Every structure is written in C-alpha cells, then in structure tokens.
Tab-separated table of C-alpha atoms in Angstrom:
chain	number	residue	atom	x	y	z
A	1	MET	CA	0.000	0.000	0.000
A	2	THR	CA	1.303	3.443	-0.900
A	3	ILE	CA	1.192	6.221	1.701
A	4	ASP	CA	-0.216	9.734	1.350
A	5	ARG	CA	1.752	12.923	1.799
A	6	TYR	CA	0.450	13.430	5.345
A	7	GLU	CA	1.917	10.083	6.379
A	8	LEU	CA	5.189	10.874	4.634
A	9	VAL	CA	5.480	14.202	6.464
A	10	GLY	CA	4.689	12.549	9.789
A	11	ILE	CA	7.183	9.682	9.406
A	12	PHE	CA	10.020	11.883	8.175
A	13	GLY	CA	9.256	14.540	10.784
A	14	GLY	CA	9.551	11.928	13.505
A	15	ALA	CA	12.942	10.881	12.113
A	16	VAL	CA	14.112	14.508	12.144
A	17	ASP	CA	12.984	14.825	15.776
A	18	ALA	CA	15.023	11.723	16.600
A	19	GLY	CA	18.098	13.058	14.771
A	20	VAL	CA	18.247	10.144	12.299
A	21	ALA	CA	16.975	11.761	9.080
A	22	SER	CA	18.761	12.288	5.762
A	23	LEU	CA	17.494	13.686	2.477
A	24	PHE	CA	18.394	12.403	-1.004
A	25	VAL	CA	17.621	14.850	-3.821
A	26	GLY	CA	17.206	13.943	-7.497
A	27	ALA	CA	16.851	15.870	-10.744
A	28	GLY	CA	13.104	16.436	-10.341
A	29	LEU	CA	13.788	19.026	-7.653
A	30	SER	CA	15.964	21.096	-9.981
A	31	ALA	CA	13.286	20.829	-12.680
A	32	ALA	CA	11.306	23.373	-10.638
A	33	ALA	CA	14.162	25.841	-11.227
A	34	GLY	CA	13.882	25.322	-14.989
A	35	LEU	CA	16.753	22.901	-15.457
A	36	PRO	CA	16.496	20.399	-18.326
A	37	THR	CA	15.316	16.835	-17.857
A	38	TRP	CA	17.692	13.916	-18.388
A	39	SER	CA	16.263	13.448	-21.884
A	40	ASP	CA	16.764	17.127	-22.701
A	41	LEU	CA	20.298	16.993	-21.328
A	42	LEU	CA	21.537	13.891	-23.126
A	43	GLY	CA	19.069	13.479	-26.000
A	44	PRO	CA	20.925	15.881	-28.378
A	45	LEU	CA	24.014	13.653	-28.173
A	46	ALA	CA	22.216	10.862	-30.047
A	47	ALA	CA	22.141	12.815	-33.317
A	48	GLU	CA	25.875	13.504	-33.065
A	49	ILE	CA	26.663	9.793	-33.166
A	50	GLY	CA	24.003	8.978	-35.763
A	51	VAL	CA	21.425	7.343	-33.475
A	52	ALA	CA	17.838	7.936	-34.570
A	53	GLY	CA	14.772	7.882	-32.368
A	54	GLU	CA	14.431	7.998	-28.586
A	55	PHE	CA	17.204	6.307	-26.579
A	56	ALA	CA	15.784	4.882	-23.341
A	57	ASP	CA	19.056	4.046	-21.536
A	58	LEU	CA	20.608	7.511	-21.233
A	59	PRO	CA	23.824	6.466	-19.403
A	60	LEU	CA	24.382	3.950	-22.215
A	61	LEU	CA	23.875	6.750	-24.749
A	62	ALA	CA	26.539	8.778	-22.914
A	63	GLU	CA	28.775	5.681	-22.985
A	64	TYR	CA	28.419	5.305	-26.749
A	65	TYR	CA	29.056	9.020	-27.231
A	66	GLU	CA	32.285	8.787	-25.217
A	67	GLN	CA	33.441	5.726	-27.169
A	68	ASN	CA	32.666	7.285	-30.556
A	69	GLY	CA	36.044	8.907	-30.999
A	70	PRO	CA	39.046	10.524	-29.281
A	71	GLY	CA	38.388	13.515	-27.058
A	72	ARG	CA	34.749	12.584	-26.572
A	73	ARG	CA	34.882	12.523	-22.753
A	74	PRO	CA	35.997	16.172	-22.487
A	75	ALA	CA	33.362	17.064	-25.093
A	76	LEU	CA	30.707	15.268	-23.034
A	77	GLU	CA	31.664	17.126	-19.854
A	78	THR	CA	31.799	20.437	-21.724
A	79	HIS	CA	28.308	19.823	-23.113
A	80	LEU	CA	26.917	19.136	-19.628
A	81	ARG	CA	28.636	22.187	-18.179
A	82	ASN	CA	27.434	24.505	-20.949
A	83	VAL	CA	23.818	23.378	-20.569
A	84	LEU	CA	23.735	23.571	-16.764
A	85	SER	CA	25.945	26.597	-16.022
A	86	PRO	CA	23.317	29.304	-16.710
A	87	TYR	CA	21.106	27.980	-13.892
A	88	ARG	CA	22.262	29.720	-10.729
A	89	THR	CA	19.083	30.792	-8.914
A	90	PRO	CA	17.691	28.263	-6.407
A	91	ALA	CA	13.991	27.430	-6.544
A	92	GLU	CA	11.757	27.658	-3.507
A	93	SER	CA	12.219	23.924	-2.969
A	94	HIS	CA	16.001	24.391	-2.556
A	95	ARG	CA	15.462	27.189	-0.033
A	96	LEU	CA	13.042	25.037	1.954
A	97	ILE	CA	15.568	22.205	2.092
A	98	ALA	CA	18.120	24.672	3.460
A	99	LYS	CA	15.800	25.298	6.415
A	100	LEU	CA	15.496	21.641	7.397
A	101	PRO	CA	17.380	20.721	10.599
A	102	ILE	CA	19.233	17.777	9.049
A	103	ASP	CA	22.977	17.314	8.662
A	104	GLU	CA	23.134	15.080	5.561
A	105	ILE	CA	21.746	16.128	2.194
A	106	TRP	CA	22.658	13.697	-0.582
A	107	THR	CA	22.212	14.523	-4.255
A	108	THR	CA	23.039	13.069	-7.653
A	109	ASN	CA	22.533	16.494	-9.272
A	110	PHE	CA	25.481	18.241	-10.912
A	111	ASP	CA	24.140	21.786	-10.429
A	112	SER	CA	25.077	23.987	-7.455
A	113	LEU	CA	21.584	25.193	-6.514
A	114	LEU	CA	21.546	23.460	-3.130
A	115	GLU	CA	24.867	25.078	-2.230
A	116	ALA	CA	23.528	28.474	-3.297
A	117	ALA	CA	20.489	28.013	-1.047
A	118	ALA	CA	22.556	26.805	1.928
A	119	PRO	CA	25.861	28.728	1.844
A	120	ASP	CA	26.647	27.690	5.424
A	121	ALA	CA	26.819	24.003	4.470
A	122	SER	CA	30.026	22.185	3.612
A	123	VAL	CA	30.189	20.331	0.290
A	124	ALA	CA	31.581	16.817	-0.208
A	125	ALA	CA	32.160	16.165	-3.900
A	126	HIS	CA	35.232	13.905	-3.924
A	127	ASP	CA	35.556	10.407	-2.506
A	128	ASN	CA	38.089	11.519	0.111
A	129	ASP	CA	35.644	14.186	1.330
A	130	ALA	CA	33.658	11.379	2.934
A	131	LEU	CA	36.362	11.201	5.624
A	132	ASP	CA	35.319	14.634	6.941
A	133	ILE	CA	31.569	14.001	7.097
A	134	GLY	CA	29.963	13.412	10.471
A	135	THR	CA	31.623	16.250	12.356
A	136	GLY	CA	28.264	17.824	13.242
A	137	ARG	CA	28.256	20.330	10.374
A	138	ARG	CA	25.586	20.171	7.696
A	139	THR	CA	26.987	18.628	4.525
A	140	ILE	CA	25.718	18.526	0.951
A	141	ILE	CA	27.076	15.300	-0.506
A	142	LYS	CA	27.483	15.538	-4.296
A	143	MET	CA	27.542	11.834	-5.041
A	144	HIS	CA	27.789	12.018	-8.848
A	145	GLY	CA	29.979	15.055	-9.419
A	146	SER	CA	29.591	18.794	-9.076
A	147	LEU	CA	29.853	22.055	-10.972
A	148	SER	CA	31.241	25.084	-9.165
A	149	LEU	CA	29.095	27.939	-7.958
A	150	GLY	CA	31.383	30.631	-9.390
A	151	THR	CA	31.674	32.109	-12.875
A	152	PRO	CA	32.778	30.580	-15.153
A	153	SER	CA	31.470	27.286	-13.905
A	154	VAL	CA	33.971	24.414	-13.802
A	155	TRP	CA	33.833	20.793	-12.717
A	156	ILE	CA	34.799	20.519	-9.054
A	157	ALA	CA	34.371	16.766	-9.354
A	158	PRO	CA	33.814	14.985	-12.699
A	159	PRO	CA	30.316	13.741	-13.507
A	160	VAL	CA	29.124	10.177	-13.113
A	161	ILE	CA	27.246	9.980	-16.394
A	162	THR	CA	28.152	6.965	-18.564
A	163	ARG	CA	27.045	3.387	-18.027
A	164	SER	CA	30.634	2.486	-17.054
A	165	ASP	CA	30.685	5.339	-14.512
A	166	PHE	CA	27.574	3.893	-12.863
A	167	GLU	CA	28.751	0.282	-12.926
A	168	GLN	CA	32.199	1.072	-11.529
A	169	TYR	CA	31.001	3.549	-8.898
A	170	GLU	CA	31.574	1.324	-5.862
A	171	ASP	CA	35.196	0.805	-6.979
A	172	THR	CA	35.940	4.402	-7.963
A	173	HIS	CA	34.144	5.942	-4.959
A	174	PRO	CA	34.490	3.331	-2.172
A	175	ARG	CA	34.278	5.786	0.725
A	176	MET	CA	31.263	7.614	-0.665
A	177	TRP	CA	29.406	4.361	-1.310
A	178	ALA	CA	30.286	3.014	2.149
A	179	LEU	CA	28.968	6.205	3.741
A	180	LEU	CA	25.742	6.015	1.719
A	181	ARG	CA	25.296	2.385	2.695
A	182	ALA	CA	25.859	3.245	6.380
A	183	SER	CA	23.304	6.063	6.198
A	184	TYR	CA	20.793	3.767	4.514
A	185	LEU	CA	21.221	1.162	7.228
A	186	THR	CA	21.086	3.511	10.216
A	187	ARG	CA	18.940	6.497	9.191
A	188	THR	CA	15.581	7.309	7.653
A	189	MET	CA	16.228	8.555	4.128
A	190	LEU	CA	13.709	10.530	2.080
A	191	PHE	CA	14.297	10.331	-1.695
A	192	LEU	CA	12.752	13.319	-3.520
A	193	GLY	CA	12.821	14.310	-7.182
A	194	PHE	CA	13.223	10.849	-8.698
A	195	SER	CA	11.146	8.989	-11.256
A	196	PHE	CA	11.565	5.604	-12.880
A	197	ALA	CA	12.742	7.457	-16.021
A	198	ASP	CA	15.645	8.943	-14.051
A	199	PRO	CA	18.827	6.864	-14.455
A	200	ASN	CA	19.779	7.741	-10.882
A	201	ILE	CA	16.747	5.842	-9.575
A	202	ASP	CA	19.153	2.902	-9.842
A	203	VAL	CA	20.861	4.141	-6.661
A	204	LEU	CA	17.638	3.728	-4.683
A	205	LEU	CA	16.809	0.389	-6.296
A	206	ARG	CA	20.247	-1.052	-5.538
A	207	LEU	CA	20.116	0.084	-1.918
A	208	ALA	CA	16.578	-1.238	-1.474
A	209	ARG	CA	17.357	-4.672	-2.905
A	210	ARG	CA	20.688	-5.194	-1.183
A	211	TYR	CA	19.812	-3.815	2.253
A	212	GLY	CA	16.022	-3.896	2.306
A	213	THR	CA	15.641	-6.669	4.860
A	214	THR	CA	17.741	-4.811	7.414
A	215	ALA	CA	16.169	-1.438	6.663
A	216	ALA	CA	12.540	-2.585	6.501
A	217	ASP	CA	9.900	0.136	6.899
A	218	ARG	CA	12.453	2.874	7.315
A	219	HIS	CA	12.789	4.830	4.071
A	220	LEU	CA	10.506	7.085	2.030
A	221	THR	CA	10.160	8.341	-1.512
A	222	ALA	CA	7.746	10.391	-3.613
A	223	LEU	CA	7.432	9.097	-7.181
A	224	ARG	CA	5.489	10.382	-10.165
A	225	ARG	CA	2.591	8.189	-11.225
A	226	PRO	CA	2.473	7.882	-15.041
A	227	VAL	CA	-0.400	9.428	-16.963
A	228	ASP	CA	-0.323	6.946	-19.846
A	229	PRO	CA	-2.401	3.845	-18.896
A	230	LYS	CA	-0.007	1.537	-20.748
A	231	ASP	CA	2.757	2.491	-18.316
A	232	LEU	CA	0.733	1.883	-15.144
A	233	GLN	CA	1.257	-1.862	-14.758
A	234	LEU	CA	5.046	-1.600	-14.891
A	235	HIS	CA	4.944	1.391	-12.544
A	236	GLU	CA	2.853	-0.493	-9.997
A	237	LEU	CA	5.183	-3.496	-10.139
A	238	ARG	CA	8.153	-1.213	-9.493
A	239	VAL	CA	6.366	0.492	-6.597
A	240	SER	CA	5.500	-2.897	-5.111
A	241	ASP	CA	9.143	-3.925	-5.433
A	242	LEU	CA	10.249	-0.878	-3.434
A	243	GLU	CA	7.604	-1.327	-0.768
A	244	ASN	CA	8.519	-4.992	-0.339
A	245	SER	CA	12.086	-3.799	0.266
A	246	GLY	CA	11.071	-1.449	3.079
A	247	VAL	CA	10.627	1.823	1.145
A	248	HIS	CA	7.322	3.631	1.651
A	249	VAL	CA	6.121	5.198	-1.613
A	250	CYS	CA	4.006	8.355	-1.865
A	251	GLU	CA	2.715	8.836	-5.407
A	252	ILE	CA	2.539	12.310	-6.951
A	253	SER	CA	1.300	13.422	-10.351
A	254	ASP	CA	3.968	16.068	-10.962
A	255	PHE	CA	7.231	17.300	-9.462
A	256	SER	CA	5.498	20.621	-8.696
A	257	GLU	CA	3.894	18.816	-5.735
A	258	LEU	CA	7.287	18.543	-4.053
A	259	THR	CA	7.340	22.199	-2.983
A	260	PRO	CA	4.094	22.032	-0.933
A	261	MET	CA	5.350	18.758	0.527
A	262	LEU	CA	8.609	20.427	1.563
A	263	HIS	CA	6.622	23.316	3.079
A	264	ALA	CA	4.772	20.804	5.269
A	265	ILE	CA	7.994	19.002	6.216
A	266	THR	CA	9.713	22.298	7.073
A	267	THR	CA	6.846	23.320	9.359
A	268	ARG	CA	6.720	19.856	10.936
A	269	THR	CA	10.422	19.924	11.778
A	270	ARG	CA	10.414	23.303	13.511
A	271	PRO	CA	10.649	23.449	17.318
A	272	GLU	CA	7.511	22.458	19.252
A	273	ARG	CA	6.616	26.094	19.763
A	274	LEU	CA	3.258	27.917	19.776
A	275	PHE	CA	3.146	31.663	19.072
A	276	VAL	CA	0.307	33.352	20.976
A	277	SER	CA	-0.972	36.531	19.338
A	278	GLY	CA	-3.772	38.962	20.153
A	279	SER	CA	-4.790	42.135	21.902
A	280	GLY	CA	-7.693	43.615	23.806
A	281	ASP	CA	-8.472	44.755	27.322
A	282	THR	CA	-8.168	42.413	30.298
A	283	SER	CA	-11.921	41.912	30.684
A	284	GLN	CA	-12.066	40.665	27.068
A	285	LEU	CA	-9.054	38.404	27.245
A	286	LYS	CA	-8.989	36.942	30.743
A	287	PRO	CA	-11.822	34.406	30.318
A	288	TRP	CA	-10.055	33.031	27.257
A	289	TYR	CA	-6.499	32.839	28.517
A	290	ASP	CA	-7.586	31.346	31.841
A	291	LYS	CA	-9.345	28.449	30.083
A	292	LEU	CA	-6.536	28.017	27.557
A	293	ALA	CA	-3.875	27.952	30.275
A	294	VAL	CA	-5.722	25.249	32.207
A	295	ALA	CA	-6.028	23.103	29.069
A	296	LEU	CA	-2.360	23.610	28.138
A	297	THR	CA	-1.136	22.283	31.491
A	298	ALA	CA	-1.803	18.771	30.147
A	299	ARG	CA	0.410	19.271	27.096
A	300	PRO	CA	3.972	17.884	26.835
A	301	PRO	CA	6.732	19.717	28.741
A	302	SER	CA	8.690	19.936	25.465
A	303	TRP	CA	6.129	22.425	24.129
A	304	GLN	CA	7.085	26.092	24.325
A	305	LEU	CA	5.076	29.305	24.131
A	306	ALA	CA	6.401	32.331	22.248
A	307	THR	CA	5.041	35.858	22.538
A	308	LEU	CA	6.025	39.478	21.955
A	309	GLY	CA	4.693	40.352	25.398
A	310	GLY	CA	1.311	41.558	24.135
A	311	PRO	CA	-1.848	41.261	26.226
A	312	ALA	CA	-3.028	37.880	24.936
A	313	GLY	CA	0.413	36.314	24.775
A	314	TRP	CA	1.415	37.523	28.214
A	315	GLY	CA	-1.971	36.516	29.641
A	316	VAL	CA	-1.692	32.894	28.486
A	317	THR	CA	2.024	32.709	29.346
A	318	SER	CA	1.761	34.096	32.875
A	319	ARG	CA	-1.354	32.105	33.790
A	320	LEU	CA	0.091	28.826	32.484
A	321	ALA	CA	3.369	29.518	34.281
A	322	GLU	CA	1.474	30.127	37.535
A	323	LEU	CA	-0.368	26.831	37.217
A	324	LEU	CA	2.792	24.884	36.418
A	325	ARG	CA	4.721	26.534	39.251
A	326	ALA	CA	1.971	25.587	41.700
A	327	ASN	CA	2.419	21.957	40.621
A	328	GLY	CA	6.233	22.007	40.657
A	329	ARG	CA	6.425	21.704	36.864
A	330	TYR	CA	7.558	25.207	35.910
A	331	THR	CA	10.705	25.729	33.815
A	332	PRO	CA	11.622	29.180	32.464
A	333	ASP	CA	12.804	27.883	29.082
A	334	ARG	CA	9.235	26.806	28.286
A	335	PHE	CA	8.183	30.453	27.867
A	336	ARG	CA	9.973	32.812	25.481
A	337	ILE	CA	9.109	36.534	25.507
A	338	TYR	CA	10.719	38.517	22.681
A	339	PHE	CA	11.403	42.263	22.739
A	340	ARG	CA	12.161	44.247	19.601
A	341	LYS	CA	14.491	47.128	18.983
A	342	ASN	CA	12.511	50.112	20.239
A	343	PRO	CA	14.692	53.171	20.921
A	344	GLY	CA	13.181	55.763	23.215
A	345	GLU	CA	10.697	53.433	24.854
A	346	GLN	CA	11.079	51.468	28.033
A	347	THR	CA	10.632	47.719	28.085
A	348	PRO	CA	7.058	46.903	29.172
A	349	LEU	CA	6.878	46.057	32.856
A	350	MET	CA	5.471	42.590	33.507
A	351	ASP	CA	3.424	42.205	36.667
A	352	THR	CA	5.250	38.945	37.490
A	353	HIS	CA	8.512	37.327	36.429
A	354	PHE	CA	8.063	34.261	34.251
A	355	GLY	CA	9.838	32.700	31.324
A	356	THR	CA	12.900	33.739	29.362
A	357	ALA	CA	13.161	37.316	28.064
A	358	ILE	CA	14.972	37.712	24.733
A	359	PHE	CA	16.053	41.210	23.709
A	360	THR	CA	16.826	41.791	20.036
A	361	ASP	CA	17.974	44.550	17.702
A	362	LEU	CA	15.256	43.680	15.190
A	363	GLU	CA	12.435	45.903	14.032
A	364	ARG	CA	8.947	44.552	14.568
A	365	GLU	CA	8.257	42.828	11.228
A	366	GLU	CA	11.694	41.260	11.092
A	367	LEU	CA	11.345	40.065	14.681
A	368	VAL	CA	7.907	38.547	14.096
A	369	GLY	CA	9.184	36.756	10.995
A	370	SER	CA	12.217	35.346	12.783
A	371	VAL	CA	10.079	34.074	15.676
A	372	LEU	CA	7.520	32.489	13.337
A	373	ASP	CA	10.311	30.769	11.403
A	374	ASN	CA	10.803	28.708	14.558
A	375	CYS	CA	7.163	28.011	15.439
A	376	ARG	CA	4.724	25.344	14.291
A	377	ALA	CA	1.505	27.229	15.018
A	378	LEU	CA	0.005	30.646	15.748
A	379	LEU	CA	-2.950	31.003	18.132
A	380	VAL	CA	-5.064	34.155	17.634
A	381	ILE	CA	-7.180	35.620	20.458
A	382	CYS	CA	-9.178	38.790	19.736
A	383	GLY	CA	-6.561	41.141	18.177
A	384	GLY	CA	-6.173	44.272	16.102
A	385	SER	CA	-4.090	45.428	13.138
A	386	GLY	CA	-0.824	44.156	14.627
A	387	THR	CA	-2.348	40.718	15.050
A	388	SER	CA	-3.534	40.754	11.419
A	389	GLU	CA	0.041	41.433	10.331
A	390	GLU	CA	1.308	38.508	12.414
A	391	VAL	CA	-1.284	36.243	10.778
A	392	ARG	CA	-0.124	37.340	7.320
A	393	LEU	CA	3.509	36.634	8.153
A	394	ALA	CA	2.587	33.238	9.595
A	395	LEU	CA	0.670	32.182	6.484
A	396	GLU	CA	3.593	33.243	4.271
A	397	ARG	CA	5.809	30.871	6.249
A	398	GLY	CA	3.466	27.912	6.267
A	399	VAL	CA	2.780	28.254	9.994
A	400	SER	CA	-0.602	26.816	11.006
A	401	VAL	CA	-2.973	29.620	12.107
A	402	ILE	CA	-5.648	28.795	14.700
A	403	PRO	CA	-8.126	31.645	15.255
A	404	LEU	CA	-10.212	31.436	18.440
A	405	ALA	CA	-13.088	32.909	16.445
A	406	SER	CA	-15.566	33.235	19.313
A	407	SER	CA	-13.198	35.732	20.992
A	408	GLY	CA	-14.086	38.125	18.151
A	409	ALA	CA	-12.127	40.897	16.381
A	410	THR	CA	-9.188	39.707	14.251
A	411	ALA	CA	-9.615	36.093	15.328
A	412	ARG	CA	-13.158	36.093	13.965
A	413	ALA	CA	-12.095	37.827	10.723
A	414	VAL	CA	-9.380	35.224	10.124
A	415	TRP	CA	-11.853	32.397	10.740
A	416	ASP	CA	-14.428	33.999	8.425
A	417	SER	CA	-11.809	34.259	5.656
A	418	SER	CA	-11.370	30.451	5.596
A	419	PRO	CA	-14.636	28.973	4.282
A	420	THR	CA	-13.031	25.524	4.262
A	421	PRO	CA	-10.865	24.197	7.104
A	422	PRO	CA	-7.148	24.654	6.363
A	423	ASP	CA	-4.381	22.122	6.778
A	424	LEU	CA	-2.952	22.042	10.281
A	425	GLY	CA	0.260	20.167	10.932
A	426	GLY	CA	0.308	18.851	7.377
A	427	ARG	CA	-3.225	17.383	7.285
A	428	PRO	CA	-6.753	18.834	6.977
A	429	CYS	CA	-8.438	20.173	10.089
A	430	ASP	CA	-11.625	18.350	11.025
A	431	PRO	CA	-14.583	20.492	9.825
A	432	GLN	CA	-16.393	20.116	13.150
A	433	VAL	CA	-13.346	21.254	15.096
A	434	TRP	CA	-12.982	24.265	12.789
A	435	HIS	CA	-16.688	25.068	13.189
A	436	ASN	CA	-16.455	24.852	16.981
A	437	LEU	CA	-13.792	27.564	17.115
A	438	ALA	CA	-16.670	30.007	16.638
A	439	ASP	CA	-19.039	28.357	19.112
A	440	PRO	CA	-20.597	30.902	21.506
A	441	ASP	CA	-19.914	28.543	24.425
A	442	PRO	CA	-16.344	29.423	25.535
A	443	ASP	CA	-15.706	25.894	26.811
A	444	VAL	CA	-16.585	24.392	23.430
A	445	ALA	CA	-14.477	26.958	21.554
A	446	VAL	CA	-11.428	26.475	23.788
A	447	MET	CA	-11.722	22.689	23.520
A	448	ALA	CA	-11.728	23.057	19.729
A	449	ALA	CA	-8.699	25.382	19.894
A	450	ILE	CA	-6.753	22.849	21.968
A	451	THR	CA	-7.653	20.056	19.541
A	452	ALA	CA	-6.496	22.219	16.623
A	453	ILE	CA	-3.275	23.137	18.463
A	454	ASP	CA	-2.568	19.446	19.099
A	455	GLN	CA	-2.867	18.768	15.379
A	456	ALA	CA	-0.825	21.793	14.325
A	457	MET	CA	1.919	20.861	16.782
A	458	CYS	CA	1.898	17.335	15.288
A	459	ARG	CA	0.892	15.626	18.494
A	460	PRO	CA	0.198	11.919	17.754
A	461	ARG	CA	-3.461	11.104	17.232
A	462	THR	CA	-5.067	8.911	19.870
C-alpha cells in the first residue's frame, strides 16, 4: 500500500525529531528551477553519433558518445557544463531544504543550486571528502559530481554519467558508497525528485534490494505516477518492489507537488513552539487565557510558548506559568518573551517574572518573521491590526494559524476568511473542530482550539 503525503510528512518529521533523518535529492527538484530533464540533457548527443529515435538508456547513450572517438569525454563534460551553467538561482524547494534541521543532504545532481540556497553548508564532492563528514556540520554530498558555484562554472568533481561510470562507482568511490550504505542502514532517508525514467533511480533500487531486509519500513520516496495507462502496470510493479524492500512510496502526479510537501515538512520539523498573538483589554481576554492555560497544562513539557509580550500572549504565558509553578512543573525555558528594537521606549513592565526574556535589535516585522520561522503554530485571540500582520507573516511561512473565532475581532475575521478548514500540521483540520472555534460557548471553543493546536503541533493522534 502506498502512503499519502500526510503520512510521509509525519514519518520523516519523527525521524528529524530523533536526529536520524537524511534527504536524497534527485533531478526532479531542480526541474522546478527550470533545469532540463535527463532526456533534454543527453538526447541531443544521439544525433551527433548517428542514433535515430528515442534512446531509453541515457547512461548507455553517454557511454556510446564517449566511445565514438578521441576527445569525446571532455566534449561530453563540456556539453553538460554549458547546458547547466546558466542555472544559478535556487527554486523555492532548494530554499526550503536549506531550512530543514538535518545534517546530511545527498544529491546526484550536478548543479550547485543546493549550495547556493545553503551557503553555510560544507560540500563533499570527492571520494576523500567522505572522511570529513559526520563532524556535526551540515553537509551537501554531491555523489555524482559537481559544478562550481562561481563564474565561469567548472567541474569541481567529474560527472558520473556513462554506463561504465555507474557500474564502476563502488570501486571508484568506495568511501562515498560506504557512507551512503551506512546512512541507509542507520537512518531514515527521504528520496525526492526521482522517477523511474531517471537513471539515478538505480541508486535507490540497488540500496533497497541489497539492504532492504535490514532497513525494513524505514525509508521514504515520492514518485510520479504515469499518466499513460499503458505504463501503469510496470509502474505499480516497481512500486511494489520498493515497498517490499522497506521503502514507503508516496505517489505524486507532478514534481510541482514537491514544494508544498517540503513546506509541510519544514513546518513539521520546527521546534515544538506555539506563538500566541492577540490584543484587547483584560476583561475581554482573561476568560479566554484562563481556560486556555488550564487546558495547556496537560500538554507535553517539550512544548514552548512564544510571545512578543502583548496582552493575549502575556496573559496565556503568565497564567500557564502560575499553574505549572503551583504543581512544581515550571521551567523558564518553556516560555519565550521577545522584545524588539525600540529606541526611546522602556521595556514593558510585567506584573510577574516568568519565562525567558529575549532582547533583540530587530524591528517589529523582522522580529515577528524570525520568531515564526521557529514556530509550528500561531494562536489568535481577539486582536487588532498588529495581530492581522502577524497572521499574514505566519501564512507566508506555512505556519498553522488557529483563530479562536468566538473571541471576536481579528480572530473572527481570520476564521471567516477560511470557508473551508485549512491544513494544520500537514493534514486537513476536522470540519467540526474548525466550526467549533466560533461556538458561543467558551468551553466548546477552547476545547476546539486545543484540539487544533494538538494537530498543528503534530501531536500523535489517539
């Protein structure tokens, strides 16, 4: 049985939480940045050696091209470099990958778009580079060669492109292959951007067949389902082969679906942190934050609350901290109160001392964005124009927004603007739960908000 994208996000997110996740990126990811397909890249070579029609085995085509005369290998590498060099701007998918808290990113792609999106990462392109991996620094592992990021572009490591290159890989790159094998046997690997038409799918198939028994039910991939009915039977046999080898398959119709999937994975792998937003006077807010604080006492101690010290955020934070302190469960690192750069104004005085205060040199919008980049969900209680801006910034970042609609004001406006329940935590919100956020009974509305928060924070379903 194939899995859906919600299951894929959940399984891989759990592996990231456990610190055992790696990503393996194929050519389909770069296709979103406009790069040519394998057929577009190698197809023109067929005419040069007098081969008519479509050539299915592209590495074999490259092999025949190389063997067709002296100097053909340099010509082959020059052709690849000339076609790929103009592509220097990462797509959104590359930038999302750069945000994932994982330390191994494998790729068979020659382009340097991942490096451009993650300039802080080290790059391992040669076999000896494998000796330096595992030192705690994020590494992009260019398994099949790499072009440089500079201008003019040159080969940092020569491409693995011909049939002989593929067949001799374990001998020519023994350290790189040993490291890949070790990662496959000890980590959860997500393979993205591959299809059965991609010659590099062979890497996944070889790993699955040779080490599948040991690595059962550990790995994940998203593969394109063919449109042509005549190709379906073979596709389904191939998918079954992978699943029998311990690789969960999520079928997609197009590589464009990878970006929303990466958005969901990025949100899922952020810290377990809830941003509380909203404003209003105490008489408006207190009934809500009292009930919310009581309900949140039952949530895991790993969960954190983030706020800019506004009325709603401080109300929930201080009340929850009081309740936890009374039960001997209070820890200051569970509550994070952020203060922006605000020359000429004093820091707001809190009526009690709770949590961890974080003072920054950021202006308001930049501060809100940086906080949301490290949150899974935003809870909205009442609110005004500032709250509306925080909602906008959250939605831009894929952060789940939960409006306590029955509290009114901005929360109600946000709820009204979503005629259908949105995705929370990578899967659709239950329509009844979404409806209950606007229930006039505060107990019903708060119960719905807590249920929605659980989902957005990716708490396991019971």
